[in-house]
Tab-separated table of C-alpha atoms in Angstrom:
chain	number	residue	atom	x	y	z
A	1	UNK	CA	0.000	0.000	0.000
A	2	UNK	CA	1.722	3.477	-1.163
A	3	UNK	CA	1.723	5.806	1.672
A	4	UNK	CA	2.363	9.589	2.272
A	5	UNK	CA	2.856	10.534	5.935
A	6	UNK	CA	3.357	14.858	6.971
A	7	UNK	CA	5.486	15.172	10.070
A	8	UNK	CA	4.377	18.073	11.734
A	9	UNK	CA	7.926	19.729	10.687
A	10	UNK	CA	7.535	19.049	7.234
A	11	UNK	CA	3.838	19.968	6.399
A	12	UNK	CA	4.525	23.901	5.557
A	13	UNK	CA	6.657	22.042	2.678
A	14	UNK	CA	4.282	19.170	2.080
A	15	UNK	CA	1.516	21.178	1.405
A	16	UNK	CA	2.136	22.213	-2.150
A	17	UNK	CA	2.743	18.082	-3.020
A	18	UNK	CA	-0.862	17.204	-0.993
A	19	UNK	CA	-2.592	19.342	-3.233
A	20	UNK	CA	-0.651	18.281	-6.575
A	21	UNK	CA	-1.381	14.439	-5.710
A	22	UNK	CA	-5.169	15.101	-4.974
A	23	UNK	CA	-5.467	17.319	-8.049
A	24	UNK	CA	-3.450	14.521	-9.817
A	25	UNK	CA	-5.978	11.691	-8.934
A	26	UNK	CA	-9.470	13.145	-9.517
A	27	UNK	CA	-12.003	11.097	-7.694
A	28	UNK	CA	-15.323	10.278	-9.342
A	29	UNK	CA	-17.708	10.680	-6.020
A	30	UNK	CA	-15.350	11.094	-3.138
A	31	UNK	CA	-17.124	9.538	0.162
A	32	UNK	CA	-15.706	12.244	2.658
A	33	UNK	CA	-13.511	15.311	1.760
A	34	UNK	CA	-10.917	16.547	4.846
A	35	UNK	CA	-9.942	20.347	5.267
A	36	UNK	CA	-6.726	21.677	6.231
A	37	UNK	CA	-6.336	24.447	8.205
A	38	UNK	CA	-3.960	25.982	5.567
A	39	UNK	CA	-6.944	25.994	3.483
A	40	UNK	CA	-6.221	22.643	1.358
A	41	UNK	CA	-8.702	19.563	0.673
A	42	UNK	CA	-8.458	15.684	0.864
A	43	UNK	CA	-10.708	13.862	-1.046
A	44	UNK	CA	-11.342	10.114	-0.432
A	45	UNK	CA	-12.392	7.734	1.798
A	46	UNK	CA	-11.719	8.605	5.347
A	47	UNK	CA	-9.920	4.992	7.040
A	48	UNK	CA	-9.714	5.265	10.271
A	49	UNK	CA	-12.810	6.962	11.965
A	50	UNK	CA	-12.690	4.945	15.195
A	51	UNK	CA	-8.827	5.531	16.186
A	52	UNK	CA	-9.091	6.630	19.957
A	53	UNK	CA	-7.156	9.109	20.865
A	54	UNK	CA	-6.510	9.875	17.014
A	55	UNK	CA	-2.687	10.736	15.804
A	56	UNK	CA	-3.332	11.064	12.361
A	57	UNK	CA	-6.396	11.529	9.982
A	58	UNK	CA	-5.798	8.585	7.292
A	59	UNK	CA	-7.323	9.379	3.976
A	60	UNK	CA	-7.281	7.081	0.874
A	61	UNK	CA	-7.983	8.342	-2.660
A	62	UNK	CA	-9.642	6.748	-5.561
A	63	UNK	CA	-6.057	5.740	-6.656
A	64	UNK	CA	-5.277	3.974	-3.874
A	65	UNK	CA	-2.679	5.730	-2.481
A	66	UNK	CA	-2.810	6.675	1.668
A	67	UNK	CA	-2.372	10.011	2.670
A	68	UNK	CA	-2.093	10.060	6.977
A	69	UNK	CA	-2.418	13.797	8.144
A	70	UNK	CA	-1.553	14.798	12.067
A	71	UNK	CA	-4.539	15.765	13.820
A	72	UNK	CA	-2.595	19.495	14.362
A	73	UNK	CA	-2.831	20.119	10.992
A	74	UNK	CA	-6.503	18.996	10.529
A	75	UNK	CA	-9.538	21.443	10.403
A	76	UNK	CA	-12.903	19.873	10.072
A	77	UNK	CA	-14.221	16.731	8.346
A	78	UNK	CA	-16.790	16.802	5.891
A	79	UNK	CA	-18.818	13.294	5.278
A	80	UNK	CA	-21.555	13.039	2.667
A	81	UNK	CA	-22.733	10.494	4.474
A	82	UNK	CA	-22.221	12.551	7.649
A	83	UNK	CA	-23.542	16.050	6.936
A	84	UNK	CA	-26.846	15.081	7.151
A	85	UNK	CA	-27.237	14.002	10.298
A	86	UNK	CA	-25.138	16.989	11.086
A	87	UNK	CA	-27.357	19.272	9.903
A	88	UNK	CA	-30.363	17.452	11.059
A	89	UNK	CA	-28.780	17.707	15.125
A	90	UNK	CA	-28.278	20.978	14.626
A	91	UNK	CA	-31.628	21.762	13.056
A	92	UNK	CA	-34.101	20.085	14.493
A	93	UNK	CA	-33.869	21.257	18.060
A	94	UNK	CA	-34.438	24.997	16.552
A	95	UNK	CA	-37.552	23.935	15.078
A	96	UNK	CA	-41.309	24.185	16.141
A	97	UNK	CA	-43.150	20.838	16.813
A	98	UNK	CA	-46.031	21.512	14.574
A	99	UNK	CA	-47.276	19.788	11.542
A	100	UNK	CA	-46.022	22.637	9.266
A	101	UNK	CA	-42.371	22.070	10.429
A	102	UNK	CA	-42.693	17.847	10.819
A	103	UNK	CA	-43.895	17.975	7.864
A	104	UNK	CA	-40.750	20.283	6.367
A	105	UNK	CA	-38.302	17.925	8.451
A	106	UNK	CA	-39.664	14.609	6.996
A	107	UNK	CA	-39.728	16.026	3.372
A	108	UNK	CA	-35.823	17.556	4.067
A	109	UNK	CA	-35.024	14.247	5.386
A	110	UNK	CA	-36.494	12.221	2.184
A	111	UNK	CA	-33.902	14.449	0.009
A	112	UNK	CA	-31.235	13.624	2.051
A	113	UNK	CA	-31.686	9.792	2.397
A	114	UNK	CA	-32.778	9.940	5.811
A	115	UNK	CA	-35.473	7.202	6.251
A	116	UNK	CA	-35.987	6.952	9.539
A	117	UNK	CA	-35.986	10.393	10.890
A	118	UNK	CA	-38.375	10.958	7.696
A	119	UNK	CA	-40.468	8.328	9.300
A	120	UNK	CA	-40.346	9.546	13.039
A	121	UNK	CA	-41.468	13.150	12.181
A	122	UNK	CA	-44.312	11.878	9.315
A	123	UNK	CA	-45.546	9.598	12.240
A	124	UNK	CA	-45.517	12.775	14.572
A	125	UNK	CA	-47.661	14.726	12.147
A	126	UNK	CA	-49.960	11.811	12.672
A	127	UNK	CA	-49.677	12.442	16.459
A	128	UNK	CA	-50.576	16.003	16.125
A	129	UNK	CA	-53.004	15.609	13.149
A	130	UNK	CA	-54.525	12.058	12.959
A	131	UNK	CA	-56.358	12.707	9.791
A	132	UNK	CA	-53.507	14.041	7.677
A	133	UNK	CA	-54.041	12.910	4.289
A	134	UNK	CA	-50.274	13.233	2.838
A	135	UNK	CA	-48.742	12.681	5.995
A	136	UNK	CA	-50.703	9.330	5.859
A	137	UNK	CA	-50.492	8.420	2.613
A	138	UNK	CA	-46.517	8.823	2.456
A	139	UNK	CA	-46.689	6.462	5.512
A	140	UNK	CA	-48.077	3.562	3.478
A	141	UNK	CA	-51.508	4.029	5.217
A	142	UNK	CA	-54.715	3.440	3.643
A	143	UNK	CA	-58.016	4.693	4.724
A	144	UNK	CA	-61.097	1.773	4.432
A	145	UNK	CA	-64.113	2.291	5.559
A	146	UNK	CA	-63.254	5.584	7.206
A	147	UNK	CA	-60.429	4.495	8.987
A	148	UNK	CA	-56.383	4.767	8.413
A	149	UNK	CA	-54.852	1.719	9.041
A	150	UNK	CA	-51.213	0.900	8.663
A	151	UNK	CA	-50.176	-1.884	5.986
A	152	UNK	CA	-48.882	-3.889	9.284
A	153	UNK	CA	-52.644	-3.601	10.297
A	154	UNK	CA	-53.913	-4.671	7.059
A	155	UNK	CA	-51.590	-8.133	6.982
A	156	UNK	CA	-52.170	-9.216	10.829
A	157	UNK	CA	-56.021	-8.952	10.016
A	158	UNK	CA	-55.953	-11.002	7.123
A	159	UNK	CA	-53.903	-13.452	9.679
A	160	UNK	CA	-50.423	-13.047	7.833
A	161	UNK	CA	-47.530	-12.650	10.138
A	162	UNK	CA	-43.940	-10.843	9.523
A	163	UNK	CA	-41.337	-13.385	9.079
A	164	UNK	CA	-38.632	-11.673	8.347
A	165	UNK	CA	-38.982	-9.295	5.285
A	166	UNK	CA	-42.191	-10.869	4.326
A	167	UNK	CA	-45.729	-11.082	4.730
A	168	UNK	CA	-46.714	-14.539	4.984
A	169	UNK	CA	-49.600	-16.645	6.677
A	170	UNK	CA	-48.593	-18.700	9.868
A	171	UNK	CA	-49.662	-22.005	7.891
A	172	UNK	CA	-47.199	-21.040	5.346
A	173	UNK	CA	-44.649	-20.608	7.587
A	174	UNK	CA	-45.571	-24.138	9.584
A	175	UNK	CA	-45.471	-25.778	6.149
A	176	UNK	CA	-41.772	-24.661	5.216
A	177	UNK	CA	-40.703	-25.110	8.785
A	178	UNK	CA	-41.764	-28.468	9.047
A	179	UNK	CA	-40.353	-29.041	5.752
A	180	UNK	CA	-37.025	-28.006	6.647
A	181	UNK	CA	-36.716	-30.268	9.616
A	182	UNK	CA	-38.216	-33.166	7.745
A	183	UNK	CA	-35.288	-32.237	5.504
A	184	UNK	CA	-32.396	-32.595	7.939
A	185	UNK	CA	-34.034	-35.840	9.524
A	186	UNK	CA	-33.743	-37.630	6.484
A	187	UNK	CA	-30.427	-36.137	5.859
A	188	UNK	CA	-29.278	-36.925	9.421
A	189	UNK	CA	-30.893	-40.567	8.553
A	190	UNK	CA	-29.302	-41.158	5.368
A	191	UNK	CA	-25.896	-40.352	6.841
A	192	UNK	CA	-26.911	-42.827	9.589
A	193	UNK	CA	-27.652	-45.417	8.090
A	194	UNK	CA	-25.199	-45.633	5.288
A	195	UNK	CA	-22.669	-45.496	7.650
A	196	UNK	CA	-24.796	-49.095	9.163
A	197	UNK	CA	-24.651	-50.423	5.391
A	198	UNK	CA	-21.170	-50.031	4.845
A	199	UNK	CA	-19.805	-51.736	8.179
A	200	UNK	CA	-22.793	-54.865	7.850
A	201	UNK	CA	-20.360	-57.170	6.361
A	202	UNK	CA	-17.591	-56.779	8.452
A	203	UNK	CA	-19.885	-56.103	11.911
A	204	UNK	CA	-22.418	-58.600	12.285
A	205	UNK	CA	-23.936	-57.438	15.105
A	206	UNK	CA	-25.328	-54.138	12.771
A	207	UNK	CA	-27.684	-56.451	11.282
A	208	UNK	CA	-29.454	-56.655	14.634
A	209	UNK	CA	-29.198	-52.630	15.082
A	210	UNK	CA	-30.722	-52.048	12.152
A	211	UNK	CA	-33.459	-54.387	12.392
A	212	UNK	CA	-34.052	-52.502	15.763
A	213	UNK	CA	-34.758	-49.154	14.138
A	214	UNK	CA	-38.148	-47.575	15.241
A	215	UNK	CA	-37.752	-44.316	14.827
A	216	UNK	CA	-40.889	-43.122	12.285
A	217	UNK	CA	-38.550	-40.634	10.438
A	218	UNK	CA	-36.408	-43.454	9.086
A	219	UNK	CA	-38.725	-45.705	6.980
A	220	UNK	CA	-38.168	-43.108	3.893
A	221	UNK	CA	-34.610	-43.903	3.759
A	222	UNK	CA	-34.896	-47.463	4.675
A	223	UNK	CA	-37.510	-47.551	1.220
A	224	UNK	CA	-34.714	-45.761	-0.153
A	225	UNK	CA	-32.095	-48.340	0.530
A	226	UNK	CA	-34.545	-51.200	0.392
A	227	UNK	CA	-34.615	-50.444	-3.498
A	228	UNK	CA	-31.703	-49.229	-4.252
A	229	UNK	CA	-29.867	-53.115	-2.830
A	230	UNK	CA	-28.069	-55.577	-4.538
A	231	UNK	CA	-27.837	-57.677	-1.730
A	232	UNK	CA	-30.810	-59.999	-0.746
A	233	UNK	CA	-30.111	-60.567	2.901
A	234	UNK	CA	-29.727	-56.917	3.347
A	235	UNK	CA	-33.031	-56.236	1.848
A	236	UNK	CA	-34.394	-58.450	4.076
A	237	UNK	CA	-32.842	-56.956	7.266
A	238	UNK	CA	-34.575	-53.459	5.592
A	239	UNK	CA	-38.011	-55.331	5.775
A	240	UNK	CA	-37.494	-55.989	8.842
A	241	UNK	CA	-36.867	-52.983	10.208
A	242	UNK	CA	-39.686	-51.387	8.141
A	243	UNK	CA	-41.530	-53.220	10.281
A	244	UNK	CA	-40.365	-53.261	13.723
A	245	UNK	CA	-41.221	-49.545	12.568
A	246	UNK	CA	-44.679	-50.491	12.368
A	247	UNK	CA	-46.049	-47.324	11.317
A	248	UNK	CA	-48.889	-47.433	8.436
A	249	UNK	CA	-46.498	-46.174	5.739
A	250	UNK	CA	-43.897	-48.506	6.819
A	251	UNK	CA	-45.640	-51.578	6.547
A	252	UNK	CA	-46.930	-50.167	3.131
A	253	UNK	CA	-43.182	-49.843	1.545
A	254	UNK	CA	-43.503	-53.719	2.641
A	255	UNK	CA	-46.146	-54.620	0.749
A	256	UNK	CA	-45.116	-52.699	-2.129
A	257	UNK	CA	-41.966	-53.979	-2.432
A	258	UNK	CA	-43.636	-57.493	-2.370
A	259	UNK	CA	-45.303	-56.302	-5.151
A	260	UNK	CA	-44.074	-53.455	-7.313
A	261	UNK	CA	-40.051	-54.055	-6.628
A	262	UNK	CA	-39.576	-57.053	-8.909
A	263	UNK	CA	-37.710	-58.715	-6.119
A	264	UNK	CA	-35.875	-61.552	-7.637
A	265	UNK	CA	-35.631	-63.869	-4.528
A	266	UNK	CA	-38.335	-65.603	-3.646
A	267	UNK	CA	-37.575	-65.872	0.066
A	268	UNK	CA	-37.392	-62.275	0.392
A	269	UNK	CA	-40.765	-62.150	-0.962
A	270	UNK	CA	-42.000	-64.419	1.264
A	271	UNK	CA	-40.290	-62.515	4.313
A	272	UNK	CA	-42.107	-59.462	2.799
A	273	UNK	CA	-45.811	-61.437	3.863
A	274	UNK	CA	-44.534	-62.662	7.329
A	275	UNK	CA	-43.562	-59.303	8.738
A	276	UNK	CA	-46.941	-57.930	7.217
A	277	UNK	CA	-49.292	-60.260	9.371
A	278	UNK	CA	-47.288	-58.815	12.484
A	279	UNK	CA	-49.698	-56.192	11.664
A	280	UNK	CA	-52.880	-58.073	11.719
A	281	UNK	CA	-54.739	-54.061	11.642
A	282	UNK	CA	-53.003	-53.325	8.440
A	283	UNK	CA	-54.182	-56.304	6.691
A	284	UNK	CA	-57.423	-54.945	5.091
A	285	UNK	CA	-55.308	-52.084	3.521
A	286	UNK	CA	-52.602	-53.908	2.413
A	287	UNK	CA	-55.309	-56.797	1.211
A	288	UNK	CA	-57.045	-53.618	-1.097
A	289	UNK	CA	-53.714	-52.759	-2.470
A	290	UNK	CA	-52.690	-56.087	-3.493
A	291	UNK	CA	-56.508	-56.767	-4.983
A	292	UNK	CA	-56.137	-54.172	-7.162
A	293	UNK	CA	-53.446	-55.666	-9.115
A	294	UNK	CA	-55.969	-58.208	-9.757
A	295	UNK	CA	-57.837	-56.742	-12.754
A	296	UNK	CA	-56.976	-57.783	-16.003
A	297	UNK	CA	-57.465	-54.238	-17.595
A	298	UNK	CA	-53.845	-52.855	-16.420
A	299	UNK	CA	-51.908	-56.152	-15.617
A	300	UNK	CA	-50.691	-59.685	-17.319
A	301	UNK	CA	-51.661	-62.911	-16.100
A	302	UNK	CA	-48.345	-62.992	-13.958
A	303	UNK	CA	-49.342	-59.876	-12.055
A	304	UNK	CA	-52.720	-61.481	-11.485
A	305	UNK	CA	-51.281	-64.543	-10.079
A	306	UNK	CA	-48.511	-63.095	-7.800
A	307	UNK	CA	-51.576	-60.702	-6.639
A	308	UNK	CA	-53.405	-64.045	-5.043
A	309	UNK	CA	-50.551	-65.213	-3.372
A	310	UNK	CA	-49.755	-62.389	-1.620
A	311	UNK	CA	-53.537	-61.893	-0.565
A	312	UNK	CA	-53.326	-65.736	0.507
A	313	UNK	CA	-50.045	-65.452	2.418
A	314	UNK	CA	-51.159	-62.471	4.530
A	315	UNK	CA	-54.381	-63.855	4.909
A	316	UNK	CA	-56.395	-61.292	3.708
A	317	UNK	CA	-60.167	-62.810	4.054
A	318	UNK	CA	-62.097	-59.839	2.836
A	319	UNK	CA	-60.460	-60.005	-0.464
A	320	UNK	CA	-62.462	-63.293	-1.437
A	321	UNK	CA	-65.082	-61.755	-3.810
A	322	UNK	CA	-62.239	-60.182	-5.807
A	323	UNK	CA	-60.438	-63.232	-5.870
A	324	UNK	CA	-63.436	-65.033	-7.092
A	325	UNK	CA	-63.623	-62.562	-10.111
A	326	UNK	CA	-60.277	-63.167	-11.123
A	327	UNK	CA	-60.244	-67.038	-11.176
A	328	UNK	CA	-60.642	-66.754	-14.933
A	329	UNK	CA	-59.619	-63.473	-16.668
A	330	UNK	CA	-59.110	-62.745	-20.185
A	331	UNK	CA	-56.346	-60.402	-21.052
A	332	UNK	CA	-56.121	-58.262	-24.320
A	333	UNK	CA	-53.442	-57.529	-26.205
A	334	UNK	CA	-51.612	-56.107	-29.052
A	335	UNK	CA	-48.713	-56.275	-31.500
A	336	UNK	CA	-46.997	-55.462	-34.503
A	337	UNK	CA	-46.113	-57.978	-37.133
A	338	UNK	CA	-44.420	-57.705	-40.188
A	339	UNK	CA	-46.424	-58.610	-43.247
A	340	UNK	CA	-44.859	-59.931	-46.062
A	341	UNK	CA	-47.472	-59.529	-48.935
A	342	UNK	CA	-47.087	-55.922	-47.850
A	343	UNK	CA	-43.634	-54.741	-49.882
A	344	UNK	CA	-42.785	-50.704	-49.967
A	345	UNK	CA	-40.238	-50.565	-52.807
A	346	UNK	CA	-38.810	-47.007	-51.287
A	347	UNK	CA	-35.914	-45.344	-52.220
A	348	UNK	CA	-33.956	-47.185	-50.001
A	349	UNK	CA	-34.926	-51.064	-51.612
A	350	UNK	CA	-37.375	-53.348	-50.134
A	351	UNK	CA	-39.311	-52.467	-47.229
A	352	UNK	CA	-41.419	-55.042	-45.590
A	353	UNK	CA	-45.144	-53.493	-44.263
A	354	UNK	CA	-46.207	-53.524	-40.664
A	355	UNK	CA	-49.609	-54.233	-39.063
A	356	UNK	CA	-50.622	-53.885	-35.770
A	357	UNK	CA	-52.424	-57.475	-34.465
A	358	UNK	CA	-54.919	-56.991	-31.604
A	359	UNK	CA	-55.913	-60.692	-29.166
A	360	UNK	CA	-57.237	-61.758	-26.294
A	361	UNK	CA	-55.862	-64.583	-23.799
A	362	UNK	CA	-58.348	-66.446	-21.742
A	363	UNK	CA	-56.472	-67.786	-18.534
A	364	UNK	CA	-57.567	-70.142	-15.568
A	365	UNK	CA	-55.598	-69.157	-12.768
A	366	UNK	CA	-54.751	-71.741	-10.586
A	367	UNK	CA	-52.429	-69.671	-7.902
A	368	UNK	CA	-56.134	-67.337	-7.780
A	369	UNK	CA	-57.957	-70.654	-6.838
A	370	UNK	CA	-55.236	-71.643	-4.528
A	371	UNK	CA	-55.788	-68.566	-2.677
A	372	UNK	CA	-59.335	-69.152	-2.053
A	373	UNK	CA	-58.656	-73.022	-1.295
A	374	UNK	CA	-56.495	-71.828	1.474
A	375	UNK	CA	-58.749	-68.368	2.579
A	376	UNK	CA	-61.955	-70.686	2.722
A	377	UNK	CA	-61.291	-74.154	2.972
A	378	UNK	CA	-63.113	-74.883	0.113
A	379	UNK	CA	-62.507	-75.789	-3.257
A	380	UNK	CA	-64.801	-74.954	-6.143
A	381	UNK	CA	-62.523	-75.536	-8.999
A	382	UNK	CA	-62.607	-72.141	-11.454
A	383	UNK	CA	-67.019	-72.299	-10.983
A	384	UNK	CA	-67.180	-68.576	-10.718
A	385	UNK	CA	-71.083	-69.010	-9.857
A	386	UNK	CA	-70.700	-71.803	-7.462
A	387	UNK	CA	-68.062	-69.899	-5.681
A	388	UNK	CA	-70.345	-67.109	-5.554
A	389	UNK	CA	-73.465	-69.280	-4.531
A	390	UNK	CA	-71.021	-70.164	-1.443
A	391	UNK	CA	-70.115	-66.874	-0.663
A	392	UNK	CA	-73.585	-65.459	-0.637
A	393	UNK	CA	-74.676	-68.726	1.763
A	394	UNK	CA	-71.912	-67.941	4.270
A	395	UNK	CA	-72.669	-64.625	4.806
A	396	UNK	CA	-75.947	-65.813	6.020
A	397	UNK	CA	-74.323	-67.557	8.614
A	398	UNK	CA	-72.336	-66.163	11.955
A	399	UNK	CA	-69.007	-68.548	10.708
A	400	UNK	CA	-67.331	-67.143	7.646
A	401	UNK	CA	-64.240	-69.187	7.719
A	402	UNK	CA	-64.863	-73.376	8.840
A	403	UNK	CA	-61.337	-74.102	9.401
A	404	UNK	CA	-61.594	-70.943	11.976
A	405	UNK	CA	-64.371	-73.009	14.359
């Protein structure tokens, strides 16, 4: 940093220089200009305002270079940012507290960039006239119904509340709150339990703490993991702890991994159906959301048939009239063949046409009639009418299931 120091000796003969460098390196909008009481300027920005006691005034132009005057040669500061408030000390206590003169103040003060004192003397107009139109208005008030009220007014009666620099209603505010800390749990979670994940083959006994999980907030990332795993018997120890969870939406990933996942080992699967009738109140639901994959409209035969034995392996008793509608379904279908008669002799040589086939399959499905074999104890073959004849009989009596007693 270039800098120009005046001993007091010296400053007679430094003078002339001062002036020569300042004159040198104009300044575009100097922040605070220092007089000399030999009658010459500083222009710049004024560096050291809280130096207690003060030695030197140190001043640095707009070309960077540091000028540090002795106080005995200074005469008076002059701060653009400053004079204001200067002026405004010395004025203020000279004037009149009437609405002429607040009025005079606050539109002075508006000039000079002086909110808040603009505000305090508008607001004491109000004090001394309460129905001052301008006054008001330049306040942000509006008059309704007869009556100023303040935009602050306004917002808490339609029930917003100031959060920060904005107007906002307290359900707003719950919403983004909430989902901030939902945020950081599963952040805190994820963290948590990938750290379990990476030390499960070489700690055994994490397979046990993560089984133990119950916390609520940690099902999302355990659905996370549980379908993001390559591993089978870690999936399973993520079932497992989905439902030692026990929570509704827990025991749903479950069932929807059962289902939707794809999961390529069967014992898994099975696992899947087990920890679901540890939840004998979730059974209905998760016997609904399996039925639905029973309708031949939106899925194949295989769907249909890995739909039953779920509803059969978790028991789910009040999915029998569904099941008896999709012991036979037919399933349409589509696809495009290439026909041969059908030659396009394009530009590029021999094109063989395309047609679009439409079919329907008619299936039997033998794992749907298992799953009523083993929900009713009886056995009806694929009878769709003497399955229902039964059905419509046993509701007539107080025992729905025989093999229950």
């Amino acid at each position: 940093m270039n800098r120009l120091f005046f001993p007091p000796l010296l400053f007679r003969i430094a003078y002339f220089p001062i002036c020569c460098i300042v004159a040198a390196f104009p300044v575009s909008s100097p922040a605070d200009t220092l007089v000399l009481k030999e009658g010459g300027i500083v222009r710049g920005e004024f560096l050291n305002p809280d130096d207690v006691p003060r030695a030197a005034y140190e001043m640095r132009t707009d070309s960077g270079i540091v000028l540090s005057v002795p106080v005995r040669y200074f005469e008076r500061l002059r701060s653009k940012e400053r004079e204001p408030l200067l002026e405004y000390g010395r004025t203020v206590p000279l004037l009149k507290d009437t609405v002429a003169s607040n009025m005079e103040i606050a539109r002075w003060c508006e000039e000079q960039g002086l909110s808040e004192q603009r505000r305090l003397h508008l607001n004491r107009v109000v004090q001394l006239d309460p129905d001052h139109a301008v006054a008001r208005q330049r306040l942000g008030h509006q008059r309704i119904d007869g009556l100023w009220t303040t935009r602050e007014e306004q917002n808490l009666a339609r029930g917003y509340v100031l959060d920060g620099l904005h107007w906002r209603t307290q359900q707003e505010i719950d919403i983004e709150q909430a989902a901030a800390r939902k945020k950081a749990t599963l952040s805190r979670w994820r963290k948590e339990l990938g750290k379990m994940r990476a030390a499960l083959p070489s700690n055994p006994a994490m397979k046990e703490k993560i089984s133990a999980i119950k916390a609520p907030e940690a099902a999302a990332v355990l659905s996370e993991m549980l379908r993001a795993e390559g591993s089978a018997d870690a999936r399973m120890i993520y079932v497992r702890a989905l439902s030692n969870i026990g929570t509704p939406p827990a025991v749903q990933e479950i069932a929807r991994w059962s289902m939707e996942g794809n999961e390529p080992v069967n014992d898994v699967r099975l696992s899947c159906f087990d920890e679901i009738r540890k939840h004998p109140a979730a059974i209905p639901l998760i016997g609904r959301y399996y039925a639905s994959f029973l309708d031949p409209a939106r899925c194949d035969n295989a769907t249909v048939n890995r739909a039953a034995v779920a509803i059969a392996k978790i028991g789910a008793r009040t999915m029998v009239p569904e099941l008896i509608e999709a012991l036979s379904t037919t399933h349409r279908w589509k696809k495009k063949i290439v026909n041969q008669g059908n030659v396009n002799l394009g530009s590029g040589g021999l094109v063989w046409g395309e047609e679009t086939v439409e079919g329907e399959d008619r299936f039997d499905n033998q794992d749907v009639r298992r799953a009523l074999v083993e929900l009713t104890g009886q056995d009806f073959s694929f009878d769709k009418n003497a399955w229902k004849n039964w059905l419509m009989q046993s509701r007539k009596t107080p025992v729905f299931d025989a093999r229950r007693g």
